[in-house]
CSV table of C-alpha atoms in Angstrom, one decimal:
chain,number,residue,atom,x,y,z
A,1,MET,CA,102.7,84.3,122.5
A,2,ALA,CA,105.9,84.1,120.0
A,3,LEU,CA,106.2,88.0,119.8
A,4,TRP,CA,106.2,88.9,123.7
A,5,PRO,CA,110.0,87.4,124.3
A,6,ILE,CA,110.9,89.2,120.6
A,7,HIS,CA,109.7,92.4,122.7
A,8,LYS,CA,111.9,91.8,125.3
A,9,LEU,CA,114.7,91.5,123.9
A,10,PHE,CA,114.7,93.6,120.6
A,11,GLY,CA,111.7,96.4,121.2
A,12,LEU,CA,109.1,96.3,118.6
A,13,LYS,CA,108.7,99.1,116.7
A,14,ARG,CA,105.6,98.0,113.9
A,15,VAL,CA,104.2,94.3,113.6
A,16,ILE,CA,102.4,93.1,110.2
A,17,MET,CA,100.8,89.7,110.6
A,18,SER,CA,99.1,87.6,108.0
A,19,THR,CA,97.0,84.5,110.0
A,20,TYR,CA,95.7,81.6,107.6
A,21,GLN,CA,92.6,80.4,110.3
A,22,ALA,CA,91.3,76.6,110.1
A,23,ALA,CA,87.9,75.6,109.4
A,24,SER,CA,87.3,74.7,113.1
A,25,GLY,CA,87.7,78.7,113.9
A,26,ALA,CA,83.9,79.3,112.8
A,27,GLY,CA,83.2,76.2,115.2
A,28,GLN,CA,81.3,73.2,114.1
A,29,PRO,CA,79.5,73.8,111.7
A,30,GLY,CA,82.6,75.4,109.8
A,31,MET,CA,84.5,72.1,110.7
A,32,ASP,CA,80.7,70.1,108.7
A,33,GLU,CA,81.4,72.3,105.8
A,34,LEU,CA,85.0,72.1,105.3
A,35,GLN,CA,85.0,68.0,105.1
A,36,GLU,CA,81.1,67.7,103.4
A,37,GLY,CA,82.4,70.3,100.9
A,38,THR,CA,85.7,68.5,100.2
A,39,ARG,CA,83.5,64.4,100.1
A,40,ALA,CA,81.5,66.1,97.9
A,41,VAL,CA,84.2,67.7,95.6
A,42,LEU,CA,86.5,64.1,95.5
A,43,SER,CA,83.7,61.5,94.9
A,44,GLY,CA,82.6,63.6,91.8
A,45,GLU,CA,79.4,64.8,93.1
A,46,ARG,CA,80.6,68.3,92.4
A,47,ASP,CA,82.6,70.6,91.2
A,48,VAL,CA,83.0,73.1,93.5
A,49,ALA,CA,81.3,72.3,96.9
A,50,ASP,CA,79.2,74.2,99.0
A,51,ASN,CA,78.9,77.2,101.0
A,52,LYS,CA,76.8,78.4,103.8
A,53,ILE,CA,79.2,78.8,107.2
A,54,PHE,CA,81.5,80.6,104.5
A,55,ALA,CA,81.2,83.0,102.2
A,56,HIS,CA,82.4,81.2,99.6
A,57,PRO,CA,83.0,77.5,99.4
A,58,LEU,CA,86.7,76.4,101.4
A,59,PRO,CA,87.5,73.5,100.2
A,60,PHE,CA,90.8,73.7,97.6
A,61,ASN,CA,90.3,76.8,98.3
A,62,VAL,CA,91.3,80.0,101.0
A,63,ILE,CA,89.2,82.6,101.5
A,64,PRO,CA,91.3,85.9,102.6
A,65,HIS,CA,87.9,87.2,104.8
A,66,ILE,CA,87.1,87.0,108.6
A,67,ASP,CA,84.1,88.2,109.9
A,68,LYS,CA,82.6,91.6,108.6
A,69,PHE,CA,84.7,94.1,107.1
A,70,GLN,CA,85.2,97.3,108.8
A,71,GLU,CA,85.4,101.3,106.9
A,72,ASN,CA,88.3,101.0,107.0
A,73,GLY,CA,89.0,98.0,104.6
A,74,TYR,CA,89.8,95.9,107.5
A,75,THR,CA,87.1,93.1,108.9
A,76,LYS,CA,86.6,92.8,112.1
A,77,GLU,CA,89.1,90.2,112.7
A,78,GLU,CA,91.6,92.0,111.8
A,79,MET,CA,91.2,94.2,114.2
A,80,LYS,CA,90.6,92.5,117.2
A,81,VAL,CA,94.4,91.0,115.9
A,82,THR,CA,95.8,93.6,115.8
A,83,TRP,CA,93.9,95.4,119.4
A,84,GLU,CA,94.8,92.3,121.1
A,85,THR,CA,98.4,92.2,120.1
A,86,ARG,CA,98.7,95.9,121.2
A,87,LYS,CA,96.7,94.2,125.0
A,88,ILE,CA,99.1,91.5,125.4
A,89,CYS,CA,102.3,93.5,124.3
A,90,GLY,CA,101.5,96.7,126.4
A,91,LEU,CA,101.2,98.6,123.5
A,92,PRO,CA,100.0,102.3,123.6
A,93,ASP,CA,96.9,102.1,120.8
A,94,ASP,CA,98.4,103.9,118.0
A,95,PHE,CA,101.3,101.4,118.1
A,96,PRO,CA,101.0,100.7,114.4
A,97,VAL,CA,100.3,96.7,113.9
A,98,SER,CA,98.7,95.8,110.2
A,99,CYS,CA,96.8,92.0,110.1
A,100,THR,CA,95.1,90.2,107.1
A,101,ALA,CA,92.8,87.4,108.4
A,102,VAL,CA,92.8,85.0,105.9
A,103,ARG,CA,90.7,81.1,106.6
A,104,ILE,CA,92.3,78.2,105.3
A,105,PRO,CA,91.2,74.2,104.5
A,106,THR,CA,92.1,72.8,107.9
A,107,TYR,CA,90.5,71.7,110.8
A,108,ARG,CA,92.4,73.6,113.6
A,109,ALA,CA,95.8,75.6,114.6
A,110,HIS,CA,95.5,78.9,113.0
A,111,SER,CA,99.2,79.5,112.2
A,112,GLU,CA,100.3,83.6,111.5
A,113,THR,CA,103.0,85.0,109.3
A,114,ILE,CA,105.2,88.0,111.8
A,115,ILE,CA,107.4,90.7,110.1
A,116,VAL,CA,108.5,92.8,112.8
A,117,GLU,CA,110.8,96.2,112.2
A,118,THR,CA,112.6,96.2,115.9
A,119,GLU,CA,113.7,99.7,118.3
A,120,LYS,CA,117.5,97.6,118.1
A,121,PRO,CA,119.2,95.2,116.5
A,122,ILE,CA,118.3,91.7,116.5
A,123,ASP,CA,120.0,88.8,116.7
A,124,ILE,CA,118.9,85.8,115.2
A,125,GLU,CA,120.3,83.2,117.4
A,126,ALA,CA,119.9,85.0,120.4
A,127,ALA,CA,115.7,85.2,118.9
A,128,LYS,CA,115.4,81.3,118.9
A,129,LYS,CA,116.9,81.5,122.1
A,130,ALA,CA,114.5,83.9,124.2
A,131,VAL,CA,111.3,81.4,121.7
A,132,ALA,CA,112.4,78.4,123.2
A,133,GLU,CA,112.5,79.2,126.7
A,134,ALA,CA,109.2,80.7,126.6
A,135,PRO,CA,106.5,79.3,128.7
A,136,GLY,CA,103.6,78.3,126.1
A,137,VAL,CA,106.0,78.4,123.0
A,138,LYS,CA,108.1,75.9,121.5
A,139,LEU,CA,110.3,76.5,118.9
A,140,VAL,CA,110.2,74.4,115.5
A,141,ASP,CA,113.3,76.4,113.6
A,142,ASN,CA,115.5,74.1,111.3
A,143,THR,CA,115.7,74.0,108.3
A,144,ALA,CA,118.7,71.9,107.3
A,145,ALA,CA,116.5,68.6,108.5
A,146,ASP,CA,115.9,66.0,106.0
A,147,PRO,CA,112.8,66.6,106.2
A,148,PRO,CA,113.2,70.0,107.4
A,149,THR,CA,111.5,71.6,110.1
A,150,TYR,CA,108.9,74.9,111.1
A,151,PRO,CA,105.7,75.0,112.6
A,152,MET,CA,101.9,73.8,110.4
A,153,PRO,CA,99.0,73.3,112.0
A,154,LEU,CA,99.4,68.8,111.1
A,155,THR,CA,102.1,69.6,114.3
A,156,ALA,CA,100.4,71.6,117.1
A,157,THR,CA,97.7,70.1,116.6
A,158,GLY,CA,96.3,68.5,119.7
A,159,GLN,CA,99.8,70.0,121.4
A,160,GLU,CA,99.7,73.0,124.5
A,161,ASP,CA,102.4,74.8,123.0
A,162,VAL,CA,102.4,77.2,120.2
A,163,GLU,CA,105.3,76.3,117.9
A,164,CYS,CA,107.1,79.1,116.9
A,165,GLY,CA,109.9,78.3,114.0
A,166,ARG,CA,111.5,79.8,110.5
A,167,ILE,CA,113.0,82.7,112.2
A,168,ARG,CA,115.2,85.0,109.8
A,169,ARG,CA,115.8,88.3,109.9
A,170,SER,CA,113.6,90.4,106.8
A,171,GLU,CA,115.2,91.8,104.2
A,172,VAL,CA,112.8,94.7,104.3
A,173,PHE,CA,113.8,95.7,107.7
A,174,GLY,CA,117.4,94.4,107.8
A,175,ASP,CA,119.1,94.6,111.1
A,176,TYR,CA,116.4,95.7,112.5
A,177,GLY,CA,113.7,93.3,111.9
A,178,LEU,CA,112.3,90.0,111.7
A,179,GLU,CA,110.3,87.6,110.0
A,180,PHE,CA,108.6,84.1,111.5
A,181,PHE,CA,105.8,81.5,111.1
A,182,VAL,CA,103.2,80.6,114.6
A,183,SER,CA,102.1,77.8,114.5
A,184,GLY,CA,99.7,76.5,117.8
A,185,ASP,CA,95.2,74.7,118.1
A,186,GLN,CA,93.0,77.6,119.2
A,187,LEU,CA,91.1,74.7,121.0
A,188,LEU,CA,93.0,74.9,123.1
A,189,ARG,CA,95.7,78.4,123.3
A,190,GLY,CA,93.6,81.3,123.8
A,191,ALA,CA,90.6,79.4,125.1
A,192,ALA,CA,90.1,76.1,127.2
A,193,LEU,CA,94.1,75.5,128.2
A,194,ASN,CA,94.4,78.9,129.3
A,195,ALA,CA,91.3,79.5,131.3
A,196,VAL,CA,93.2,75.9,133.0
A,197,ILE,CA,96.4,78.1,133.6
A,198,VAL,CA,94.8,80.9,134.7
A,199,ALA,CA,92.6,78.7,137.7
A,200,GLU,CA,95.5,76.9,138.8
A,201,THR,CA,97.7,80.0,139.0
A,202,MET,CA,95.5,81.8,141.5
A,203,ALA,CA,95.3,78.5,143.0
A,204,LEU,CA,98.7,78.2,143.4
A,205,ASN,CA,98.7,82.4,144.5
A,206,GLY,CA,95.3,82.3,146.9
A,207,SER,CA,94.0,84.3,144.3
A,208,LEU,CA,90.3,81.7,144.1
A,209,SER,CA,90.2,81.9,148.4
A,210,LYS,CA,89.8,85.6,147.7
A,211,VAL,CA,86.8,85.0,145.3
A,212,PRO,CA,83.8,85.7,147.1
A,213,VAL,CA,80.8,82.9,147.0
């Protein structure tokens, strides 16, 4: 969601992402395995947690593997992120997008590091303004505060809006690149809440009345 206002403002040329996905991405069994495994290790019952849902123990660990590996070396989840990014932003099928998906030991809210190369020179303040005004996105970006504020699963959990922050000029792409970080509760955004928003929109524009019963 945070990519769209950036694309409208500067035009995307290429996108590189790393996603940090919570245990809830694997459903309740994934959350239960994280909770029980963490308890077992902290209590001294085990040195390393058991794992059945995830490929490796998740407590006190990160796993760079979500879904099945494909012939190109990416996982299915990484390719899904690539395909969805192109579709949502209206980009061609060969638009360069790359993703690494990592499972992390948190209950809820997925996060992403996003690096983009743009068609037009970037303006940091304009980028922040566009993000702040975008529907469904909340600008959380004050690194001078005490404590500093930026997107985190802890603060994004239970929120309808996706947090976006750490917006900065890319040292790789220079004046034609941005880097930023996002966190969003995937159990709301991308799931139940999106269904509600679509239904409300259809009700307002009269589409529901045209649906055959």
